[in-house]
Amino acid sequence: MNVLKATVVTSVLGVIGFGEDGKIAAYKLFSQNTLEIAAKLVDIDAGKNVSEIPEVVKELKEKGFTKFVFENPALSRTVQAQLNVEVEVVSPSEVGENFRRKMGEYAVQTGFVKDASELSRWIHDVSMEVSQLKVRKATEKRDLMIVQAVQALDDMDKTLNLISTRIREWYGLHFPELDRLVEKHEVYANLVKNLGRKKDFTQENIEKLGISQNKAAQIAKAAASSMGGELKDQDIIQIQSLCSCVLGLFEEKSSTEKYIEDLMEEVAPNTSFLSGATLGARLIAIAGGLMNLAKMPASTIQVLGAEKALFRSLTTGARPPKHGIIFQHALVHGSNRRLRGKVARIFSGKLAIAVRTDAFSGTYIGDKLKADLEKRVDELQRKYPEPKPKTHEKRPPKVMGKMKPSRRRRKHGR
Amino acid sequence: MDAEVQPHRSFEGVFQVFLEEKSPRLATLNLSPGRNVYGERLVRISDAEYRLWDPFRSKLAGAILKGLKHLPIKLGSRVLYLGAASGTTASHVSDIVGNNGYVYCVEFAPRSIRDLINNVCKYRGNMAPILADARIPSQYSSIVQSVNAIYCDVAQPEQAKLLVSNARLFLEKEGWAMLAIKSRSIDVTMEPSEVYRQEINVLKENGFVISEVVRLEPYDKDHVLVVAKYMSRSQYIS
Ligand SMILES: C[S@@+](CC[C@H](N)C(=O)[O-])C[C@H]1O[C@@H](n2cnc3c(N)ncnc32)[C@H](O)[C@@H]1O
């Protein structure tokens, strides 16, 4: 029996079957709706079947065609499996080439448009829609990665604190004075890992690890006159190994931070631009996802995260919080105490818009939002200038600087 | 402060704008007046608005200033642009081809294409953004018409191969390809031309005839722009 081949071409117009003579043998146009066409093309490009394909194949079969040629290998496999017909892949096919060269003419011939020049607009509109759909697909569920990554950061912080405190206590048996002299866990662990016993805590060695001259002198002096006991080889080796472990975790932490930043750029560029990646990511994490956050009113966003601080205030006796974590933003915590509530309200209002834009439309308005925000806060500050007595209350900055560390307890980590 | 404009002596759609300083600047006629794409300056001269074209940001502008002989992208051309990023060069291509031409912009980074869609294509009816991997052209063959020229700047190894597979599907016979190739290798002992000879060979083996190779320094020290004509095509079945 003679094999009659038809080439099936998919396009913005619809699905068209060409006979061996290169003429149209059967076709099915898409409905003239940009969104619908876009959704179909996304499926087709991914090798999925859309309803027009079986319709055209059926008509071609009725006309005696028995073999169907496609340019897209993935699509041909799907058609073969689902419609149980013989297929072949030719790429590029002569028919396909001819079609791409004269797409405008075919658009008119099939009645998709009246004039070939209208085709450009269709291609523009459909491709805009297709890419936006694909972008959305590519970023779908990525926000859940942010939630996990932020939680991983918190886990790491807790672990770092726990083990670092242990290291300080353990190594403190040997060199107790170091604890008070080095505030940052990371620096402490680095010193111990690299220098080992206190006898090697010389000015030169310490400075080599990036400690300021002044500080290094203090540490070296303390080491020379330290009251701590001796360590055996196996003791110091074990402590150093724990230090390496902590330092590795610090590295992991900064790489996770970078990862979150990149994810935020991808998933929530408006929010990220307005609030900074870290704060935005925390808001998403607390809400349990971008969509959840987008459904919250601005007033909820304003106090989001306060639950935790409230709990902390109950257990440690610290002052109860007035804002949620948006307080972390410089615009909020940097503004005059009396205006803070108002600033927080404006900020969370803009934030809500940014979040919704990220979740629903994907357009970029971050720069506009930020300019708006800054303008409103500026107006606010001009409307309520700082009252005079307040300036008298202010202490000279030097005293403030000295007050700070003693007021709070020593802060470990970053 | 009076600016003046002159059409480029060889290339239709490309202009030279004379500002305060003496040396002329490359520019294109802005197809979406009032908007710039990458911070480039807009200059109004009698009823038209031009966008200055920065050769340090765009390899094509660099190539023109470095004496490119033939520019296959003209008024009315259909162009397939591979690796459009957020549209720095692609927007100038859109200006040059005008409303009767067309630019298909393929880019596979969602972030870049999002900027391309929102900041550029939205305002230019002659540009179609395509989020896809240029290594798999069959994934966008439903939307791309045959083109007169392919511009390829994907900054990937094996880009000549990628260009060839796109040419097979979309480039008309005797159409043109422009390919930005990395010319400097980490190995300083290797002649720069060695680095891109391989890529050029891939083009030659696949029906292209090389018409010129333009070095881009001082605008871009790492790349050359290769211009080639598509003479024959080999059908393949997979
Ligand atoms: C050097 S940049 C292009 C700059 C652009 N030509 C300009 O001058 O404005 C290279 C771009 O190619 C994209 N790219 C790399 N490999 C790709 C591929 N296989 N498919 C599509 N795009 C790719 C990258 O994401 C990047 O945005």
XYZ file of C-alpha atoms and ligand atoms in Angstrom:
679
model
C 0.000 0.000 0.000
C 1.125 3.482 -0.743
C 2.129 5.611 2.248
C 0.670 9.068 2.134
C 2.600 11.545 4.274
C 1.272 14.725 5.833
C 3.374 17.322 7.601
C 1.793 18.828 10.699
C 2.913 22.355 11.506
C 2.105 24.086 14.778
C 2.107 27.856 14.938
C 0.610 30.976 16.457
C -2.297 30.557 14.048
C -3.143 27.021 14.967
C -2.361 23.548 13.689
C -2.002 23.058 9.962
C -1.585 19.810 8.036
C 0.147 19.942 4.643
C -0.066 17.250 2.002
C 2.846 15.963 -0.064
C 2.142 18.621 -2.672
C 2.863 21.294 -0.052
C -0.734 22.465 -0.013
C -2.929 22.760 3.061
C -4.895 19.521 3.518
C -6.514 20.217 6.882
C -6.220 22.868 9.539
C -7.653 24.013 12.816
C -7.161 27.612 13.919
C -6.773 28.621 17.535
C -9.443 30.883 18.935
C -8.363 34.488 18.649
C -7.409 34.933 22.257
C -3.825 35.754 23.135
C -3.904 34.022 26.493
C -5.392 30.829 25.102
C -2.948 30.666 22.221
C -0.089 31.250 24.630
C -1.193 28.446 26.909
C -1.444 26.072 23.920
C 1.976 26.986 22.583
C 3.549 26.444 25.990
C 2.102 22.937 25.943
C 3.119 22.245 22.359
C 6.676 23.466 22.844
C 6.955 21.190 25.841
C 5.862 18.296 23.637
C 2.334 18.033 24.971
C -0.764 17.445 22.913
C -3.426 20.114 22.478
C -6.949 19.434 21.230
C -6.319 20.881 17.744
C -3.683 18.268 16.924
C -5.903 15.151 17.148
C -8.612 17.040 15.274
C -6.286 17.793 12.382
C -4.760 14.314 12.429
C -8.224 12.769 12.343
C -9.208 14.857 9.340
C -5.968 13.977 7.590
C -6.551 10.305 8.291
C -9.973 10.546 6.738
C -8.316 12.010 3.682
C -6.103 8.953 3.415
C -2.892 10.145 5.076
C -1.149 7.432 7.054
C 2.112 8.964 8.215
C 2.556 12.228 10.057
C 5.684 14.344 9.971
C 6.633 16.707 12.794
C 9.603 18.981 13.365
C 9.447 18.803 17.133
C 10.707 15.380 18.332
C 9.015 15.581 21.724
C 5.682 16.400 20.149
C 5.950 13.585 17.607
C 6.548 11.075 20.384
C 3.483 12.281 22.248
C 1.339 12.084 19.139
C 2.583 8.616 18.352
C 1.847 7.400 21.865
C -1.532 9.074 22.284
C -3.029 8.814 18.813
C -1.419 5.561 17.852
C -0.346 6.726 14.408
C 2.874 6.434 12.490
C 5.105 9.505 12.868
C 8.374 10.785 11.536
C 10.630 13.656 12.601
C 12.132 15.878 9.944
C 13.866 18.979 11.159
C 13.731 21.262 9.411
C 11.095 20.017 7.036
C 10.648 21.648 3.679
C 7.038 22.319 4.534
C 8.018 23.902 7.844
C 10.546 26.114 6.118
C 8.087 27.200 3.526
C 5.535 27.921 6.212
C 7.926 30.036 8.271
C 8.887 31.996 5.191
C 5.297 32.739 4.247
C 3.572 32.712 7.599
C 1.894 36.024 6.771
C 0.335 34.618 3.594
C -0.899 31.508 5.366
C -2.377 33.633 8.124
C -4.486 35.381 5.500
C -5.269 32.218 3.522
C -6.642 30.435 6.590
C -8.545 33.522 7.630
C -6.677 34.029 10.881
C -6.059 37.670 9.933
C -7.330 39.910 7.161
C -3.998 41.431 6.380
C -0.532 39.876 6.658
C 0.713 42.899 8.583
C -1.579 42.019 11.493
C 0.433 38.873 12.112
C 3.320 40.782 13.688
C 1.068 42.077 16.407
C -0.203 38.570 17.150
C 3.301 37.193 17.360
C 4.293 40.020 19.676
C 1.308 39.639 21.982
C 1.439 35.859 22.080
C 5.183 35.677 22.677
C 4.868 38.212 25.506
C 2.232 36.031 27.083
C 4.147 32.792 26.483
C 7.314 34.119 28.095
C 5.420 35.502 31.034
C 3.726 32.150 31.561
C 7.082 30.424 31.375
C 8.687 32.871 33.783
C 5.868 32.270 36.196
C 6.260 28.516 35.836
C 9.997 28.777 36.363
C 9.540 30.707 39.592
C 6.550 28.773 40.857
C 7.130 27.158 44.214
C 10.542 28.772 44.388
C 9.253 30.806 47.311
C 9.059 27.616 49.336
C 12.812 27.330 48.843
C 13.103 30.739 50.467
C 11.040 29.627 53.436
C 13.286 26.613 53.966
C 16.489 28.539 53.435
C 15.526 31.201 55.966
C 14.687 28.494 58.470
C 17.984 26.795 57.718
C 19.702 30.091 58.500
C 17.983 30.244 61.855
C 18.923 26.640 62.586
C 22.501 27.415 61.720
C 22.490 30.445 63.997
C 21.207 28.402 66.891
C 23.726 25.650 66.263
C 26.541 28.130 65.876
C 25.701 29.730 69.190
C 25.450 26.425 70.923
C 28.719 24.964 69.705
C 30.601 28.243 69.921
C 29.623 28.631 73.538
C 30.830 25.099 74.135
C 34.162 25.866 72.470
C 34.626 28.948 74.605
C 34.003 26.953 77.743
C 36.189 24.035 76.717
C 39.106 26.082 75.441
C 38.530 28.331 78.449
C 40.009 25.637 80.673
C 43.274 26.439 78.953
C 42.984 30.159 78.141
C 39.988 31.604 79.993
C 40.920 35.247 79.317
C 40.324 34.905 75.560
C 36.579 34.646 75.983
C 36.195 38.235 77.136
C 38.663 39.606 74.600
C 37.111 38.183 71.461
C 33.471 38.914 70.933
C 32.764 37.224 67.646
C 32.395 33.470 67.621
C 33.833 33.219 64.166
C 36.985 35.101 65.112
C 37.387 33.086 68.298
C 37.106 29.776 66.493
C 39.484 30.944 63.808
C 42.136 31.916 66.347
C 41.948 28.623 68.179
C 41.876 26.566 65.013
C 44.935 28.274 63.575
C 47.047 28.951 66.660
C 46.148 26.084 68.975
C 47.681 26.474 72.406
C 48.007 29.892 74.013
C 51.812 29.810 73.820
C 51.415 30.414 70.096
C 49.169 33.422 70.622
C 51.972 35.842 69.850
C 51.356 39.375 68.630
C 52.645 38.474 65.182
C 50.624 35.285 64.817
C 47.430 36.950 65.928
C 47.835 39.890 63.579
C 48.370 37.487 60.706
C 44.822 36.327 61.218
C 43.500 39.804 60.558
C 43.170 41.100 64.118
C 44.005 44.774 64.677
C 47.383 45.550 66.183
C 45.854 46.914 69.325
C 43.633 43.949 69.969
C 46.394 41.523 69.110
C 48.621 43.120 71.739
C 45.913 42.720 74.365
C 45.373 39.090 73.490
C 49.072 38.272 73.395
C 49.541 39.869 76.784
C 46.658 37.903 78.234
C 48.053 34.690 76.750
C 51.458 35.254 78.301
C 50.022 35.675 81.760
C 47.070 33.323 81.443
C 45.839 31.409 84.464
C 44.514 28.449 82.488
C 45.770 24.882 82.750
C 47.679 22.867 80.158
C 46.178 20.810 77.344
C 47.390 17.468 76.078
C 47.820 16.954 72.343
C 44.652 14.963 72.012
C 42.714 17.677 73.871
C 43.734 20.540 71.607
C 43.265 18.435 68.487
C 39.718 17.683 69.464
C 38.946 21.337 70.257
C 40.476 22.485 66.976
C 38.452 19.980 65.055
C 35.298 21.372 66.600
C 36.475 24.870 65.611
C 36.838 23.732 61.986
C 33.341 22.415 62.111
C 31.997 25.759 63.337
C 33.965 27.697 60.737
C 32.570 25.465 58.027
C 29.112 26.225 59.276
C 29.833 29.955 59.136
C 30.782 29.526 55.502
C 27.635 27.571 54.891
C 25.689 30.392 56.457
C 27.051 33.053 54.163
C 26.511 30.894 51.117
C 22.910 30.371 52.211
C 22.536 34.128 52.579
C 23.793 34.624 49.046
C 21.448 31.906 47.837
C 18.497 33.646 49.480
C 19.481 36.919 47.879
C 19.522 35.345 44.409
C 16.233 33.564 45.014
C 14.599 36.773 46.146
C 15.764 38.523 42.988
C 14.151 35.766 40.994
C 10.954 35.231 42.955
C 10.167 38.600 44.493
C 12.223 41.332 42.851
C 9.881 44.138 43.903
C 9.802 43.096 47.533
C 13.521 42.512 47.508
C 14.218 45.945 46.102
C 11.933 47.700 48.549
C 12.846 45.921 51.754
C 16.193 44.304 51.046
C 16.530 40.598 50.353
C 16.950 39.469 53.953
C 13.947 41.244 55.389
C 11.768 40.260 52.431
C 12.811 36.644 52.747
C 12.011 36.659 56.462
C 8.554 38.041 55.801
C 7.932 35.332 53.217
C 9.218 32.713 55.634
C 7.008 33.876 58.490
C 3.967 33.967 56.227
C 4.842 30.508 54.908
C 5.152 31.541 51.261
C 4.803 34.445 48.852
C 1.111 33.797 48.173
C 0.258 33.747 51.852
C 2.099 37.005 52.373
C 0.343 38.549 49.385
C -3.023 37.770 50.906
C -2.237 39.622 54.129
C -3.417 43.183 54.680
C -0.725 45.792 55.186
C -1.608 46.072 58.873
C -0.759 42.418 59.407
C 2.512 42.742 57.555
C 3.334 45.664 59.822
C 3.413 43.484 62.942
C 4.495 40.231 61.323
C 7.208 38.576 63.336
C 6.294 40.345 66.537
C 4.959 37.083 67.964
C 8.462 35.798 68.382
C 9.762 39.004 69.913
C 6.830 39.049 72.256
C 7.668 35.589 73.444
C 11.264 36.645 73.909
C 10.173 39.628 75.923
C 8.194 37.363 78.204
C 11.066 35.013 78.833
C 13.911 37.526 79.129
C 12.060 40.518 80.462
C 13.084 42.734 77.558
C 10.777 45.541 76.473
C 7.802 44.247 74.490
C 8.055 44.968 70.752
C 6.120 47.734 69.059
C 6.623 46.490 65.494
C 7.160 43.273 63.674
C 10.358 42.484 61.888
C 9.917 45.372 59.462
C 11.555 47.265 62.309
C 14.802 45.839 60.924
C 14.534 48.179 57.983
C 16.689 51.290 58.340
C 13.833 53.542 57.329
C 11.770 52.311 60.275
C 14.304 51.917 63.036
C 16.254 54.928 61.863
C 13.338 57.290 62.077
C 12.328 59.429 64.968
C 10.717 57.436 67.736
C 7.465 59.411 67.588
C 7.121 58.898 63.863
C 8.103 55.276 63.793
C 4.561 53.993 63.937
C 3.571 56.190 61.000
C 6.652 55.248 58.999
C 6.012 51.586 59.699
C 2.480 51.988 58.423
C 3.564 53.674 55.194
C 6.313 51.116 54.711
C 4.071 48.117 55.206
C 1.547 49.649 52.812
C 4.121 49.866 50.026
C 5.453 46.461 50.952
C 2.000 44.956 50.533
C 1.836 46.373 47.009
C 5.297 45.044 46.178
C 4.455 41.586 47.477
C 1.210 41.419 45.541
C 2.917 42.545 42.374
C 5.505 39.807 42.788
C 2.880 37.191 43.497
C 0.311 38.075 40.860
C 1.652 40.099 37.974
C 5.409 39.868 37.794
C 5.870 43.380 36.439
C 8.647 45.472 37.858
C 7.675 48.554 39.834
C 10.226 48.301 42.658
C 12.027 51.519 41.823
C 8.789 53.466 41.624
C 7.574 52.076 44.936
C 10.826 52.904 46.628
C 10.809 56.481 45.334
C 7.197 56.842 46.532
C 8.059 55.473 49.913
C 10.995 57.783 50.385
C 8.942 60.755 49.309
C 6.140 59.984 51.744
C 8.535 59.498 54.639
C 10.263 62.710 53.709
C 6.966 64.594 53.729
C 6.139 63.082 57.075
C 9.395 64.265 58.530
C 8.828 67.759 57.230
C 5.307 67.815 58.569
C 6.417 66.743 62.020
C 9.804 68.306 62.567
C 11.734 67.053 65.535
C 10.569 68.918 68.634
C 13.181 71.189 70.221
C 13.558 69.620 73.673
C 14.403 66.335 72.052
C 17.705 67.721 70.782
C 18.696 68.699 74.325
C 18.006 65.258 75.549
C 20.456 63.844 73.076
C 23.704 62.850 74.637
C 26.993 63.579 72.937
C 27.658 60.715 70.569
C 30.823 59.626 72.361
C 29.004 58.780 75.548
C 26.340 56.950 73.588
C 28.989 54.863 71.912
C 30.419 53.819 75.210
C 27.064 53.116 76.739
C 25.988 50.678 74.152
C 28.045 47.575 74.852
C 27.555 47.689 78.570
C 23.837 48.214 78.268
C 23.310 45.130 76.278
C 24.869 41.859 77.142
C 27.712 40.809 74.958
C 26.475 39.912 71.555
C 27.868 36.818 70.032
C 27.983 35.935 66.390
C 27.013 38.392 63.771
C 24.642 72.724 22.985
C 23.045 72.249 19.590
C 23.158 68.611 18.658
C 23.317 67.484 15.075
C 22.629 64.183 13.455
C 23.847 62.473 10.329
C 22.947 59.099 8.906
C 25.850 56.665 9.152
C 27.622 56.622 5.814
C 27.323 52.851 5.324
C 24.480 51.602 7.467
C 20.839 52.411 7.073
C 19.132 52.991 10.414
C 22.366 53.862 12.206
C 23.154 57.490 12.977
C 25.953 59.677 14.163
C 25.054 62.337 16.666
C 27.318 65.306 17.238
C 27.034 66.669 20.744
C 29.056 69.418 22.424
C 32.264 67.511 22.081
C 33.843 66.983 18.695
C 33.751 63.252 18.148
C 30.471 61.837 16.862
C 28.506 59.290 18.845
C 26.700 56.296 17.455
C 22.925 56.361 17.846
C 19.686 54.823 16.619
C 16.282 56.368 16.083
C 14.234 55.591 19.190
C 11.260 53.411 18.339
C 9.722 54.032 21.774
C 10.322 57.723 22.336
C 10.809 58.880 25.888
C 12.182 55.551 27.054
C 15.695 54.364 27.423
C 16.746 50.801 28.094
C 20.071 50.697 29.928
C 20.593 54.272 31.043
C 21.721 55.482 27.614
C 21.187 59.142 26.819
C 18.230 60.258 24.708
C 18.817 63.152 22.351
C 16.062 65.116 20.631
C 16.969 66.613 17.301
C 14.236 68.435 15.373
C 11.273 66.079 15.472
C 13.101 62.872 16.203
C 14.530 61.238 19.275
C 17.783 59.274 19.134
C 19.277 56.862 21.643
C 23.037 57.010 22.015
C 24.538 53.588 21.445
C 27.325 52.727 23.867
C 30.114 50.664 22.239
C 31.385 49.635 25.648
C 28.053 48.050 26.474
C 27.136 46.672 23.083
C 29.422 44.564 20.935
C 27.540 45.442 17.780
C 28.150 49.161 18.333
C 31.789 48.364 19.045
C 32.035 46.428 15.790
C 30.567 49.313 13.800
C 33.066 51.745 15.280
C 35.842 49.254 14.562
C 35.086 49.351 10.869
C 32.530 46.615 10.254
C 32.089 46.414 6.478
C 28.685 44.829 6.158
C 25.773 45.138 8.555
C 23.176 42.480 7.700
C 20.659 44.091 10.035
C 18.776 46.739 8.086
C 15.491 48.555 7.895
C 12.803 45.885 7.538
C 15.035 42.905 8.440
C 13.731 39.975 10.418
C 16.339 39.075 13.028
C 16.715 36.182 15.434
C 18.678 37.391 18.437
C 20.167 34.612 20.582
C 21.166 35.631 24.116
C 19.224 38.878 24.268
C 19.753 39.323 28.032
C 17.803 42.391 29.137
C 17.897 43.981 25.710
C 20.842 46.356 25.592
C 21.849 45.501 22.043
C 18.554 43.946 21.010
C 16.741 47.254 21.568
C 19.083 48.995 19.140
C 18.486 46.209 16.636
C 14.770 46.864 17.104
C 15.372 50.561 16.373
C 17.320 49.735 13.211
C 14.875 47.267 11.672
C 11.938 49.538 12.423
C 8.262 48.683 12.494
C 8.339 46.628 9.319
C 11.154 44.496 10.653
C 11.086 42.092 13.527
C 13.377 40.934 16.320
C 12.899 37.573 17.986
C 14.766 37.651 21.295
C 15.774 34.295 22.753
C 17.044 34.292 26.322
C 17.004 31.520 28.892
C 17.534 33.369 32.174
C 14.094 34.121 33.674
C 15.411 37.209 35.412
C 16.817 38.757 32.267
C 13.789 37.949 30.173
C 11.521 39.477 32.767
C 13.362 42.767 32.436
C 13.331 42.375 28.681
C 9.561 41.907 28.690
C 8.720 44.661 31.136
C 11.198 47.326 30.141
C 11.678 46.760 26.451
C 9.324 44.460 24.520
C 6.230 45.932 26.154
C 6.945 49.200 24.367
C 8.164 47.779 21.081
C 5.727 45.998 18.832
C 8.541 44.652 16.679
C 10.108 42.594 19.439
C 9.062 39.159 20.614
C 10.596 37.808 23.825
C 11.215 34.066 23.910
C 12.149 32.320 27.131
C 13.918 29.235 25.862
C 17.232 27.474 25.608
C 18.782 28.427 22.281
C 20.277 24.938 22.087
C 16.794 23.549 21.451
C 15.334 25.666 18.639
C 12.431 23.272 18.041
C 10.992 24.617 21.289
C 10.255 27.944 19.679
C 9.647 26.962 16.088
C 5.909 27.551 16.496
C 6.444 31.249 16.901
C 9.521 32.196 14.895
C 9.284 33.012 11.199
C 12.218 32.590 8.862
C 14.745 35.355 9.373
C 17.231 37.348 7.308
C 19.877 37.407 10.017
C 20.851 35.720 13.258
C 22.777 37.606 15.913
C 24.323 35.303 18.472
C 25.900 36.380 21.747
C 25.207 33.691 24.306
C 28.654 33.608 25.892
C 28.663 29.812 25.980
C 31.053 27.183 24.749
C 29.911 25.556 21.522
C 27.999 28.610 20.449
C 28.836 28.071 16.805
C 27.041 24.747 17.003
C 24.080 26.432 18.634
C 24.043 29.062 15.920
C 24.113 26.401 13.209
C 21.142 24.531 14.610
C 19.144 27.757 14.693
C 20.244 28.625 11.172
C 18.980 25.265 9.911
C 15.515 25.988 11.164
C 15.176 29.691 10.709
C 17.813 31.325 8.531
C 16.913 31.929 4.901
C 19.335 30.906 2.183
C 22.002 33.579 1.738
C 20.969 35.027 5.072
C 23.591 36.298 7.495
C 24.923 35.378 10.880
C 26.788 37.528 13.371
C 28.555 35.715 16.167
C 30.403 37.200 19.151
C 33.227 34.837 20.081
C 35.532 34.982 23.031
C 38.976 35.668 21.681
C 41.103 35.664 24.757
C 41.917 32.495 26.587
C 43.269 32.006 30.069
C 46.336 30.512 28.471
C 48.289 33.599 27.444
C 50.693 31.595 25.315
C 47.926 30.642 22.963
C 47.401 32.915 19.967
C 43.992 34.579 20.284
C 43.020 33.419 16.832
C 43.609 29.814 17.941
C 40.867 30.242 20.459
C 38.175 31.061 17.976
C 39.447 29.177 14.955
C 37.556 26.099 16.105
C 34.295 27.967 16.327
C 34.831 29.478 12.910
C 35.507 26.013 11.517
C 32.187 24.814 12.820
C 30.524 27.594 10.853
C 32.465 26.753 7.704
C 31.651 23.067 7.954
C 27.982 23.911 8.107
C 27.465 25.975 5.043
C 28.689 29.388 6.185
C 31.213 31.517 4.369
C 33.093 33.872 6.686
C 32.934 37.415 5.437
C 34.768 39.291 8.172
C 36.142 39.046 11.691
C 36.099 42.296 13.644
C 38.244 42.778 16.732
C 36.459 44.781 19.348
C 39.224 46.276 21.473
C 39.314 48.797 23.069
C 35.548 48.488 23.545
C 35.680 44.821 24.437
C 39.013 43.142 24.931
C 37.677 39.627 25.084
C 35.633 39.217 21.931
C 35.622 39.331 18.194
C 32.521 39.608 16.061
C 32.328 37.187 13.168
C 30.085 37.934 10.204
C 29.201 35.026 7.941
C 26.904 34.289 5.039
C 24.737 31.177 4.859
C 25.306 29.569 1.475
C 24.000 26.040 1.743
C 22.092 23.998 4.188
C 22.137 20.374 4.978
C 18.872 18.690 5.762
C 18.977 16.360 8.689
C 16.700 13.797 10.146
C 16.801 12.865 13.779
C 26.830 38.229 26.992
S 25.122 38.119 27.408
C 24.346 38.896 26.042
C 24.400 40.396 26.041
C 23.544 40.987 24.916
N 23.829 40.344 23.673
C 23.729 42.474 24.752
O 24.700 42.883 24.116
O 22.889 43.212 25.248
C 24.760 36.426 27.139
C 23.313 36.043 27.426
O 23.053 34.784 26.835
C 22.206 34.041 27.668
N 22.363 32.627 27.336
C 23.425 31.839 27.573
N 23.212 30.589 27.114
C 21.974 30.584 26.566
C 21.180 29.575 25.933
N 21.634 28.333 25.787
N 19.958 29.914 25.502
C 19.500 31.188 25.641
N 20.199 32.165 26.238
C 21.422 31.875 26.704
C 22.660 34.418 29.061
O 21.629 34.206 30.001
C 23.011 35.888 28.897
O 21.930 36.716 29.225
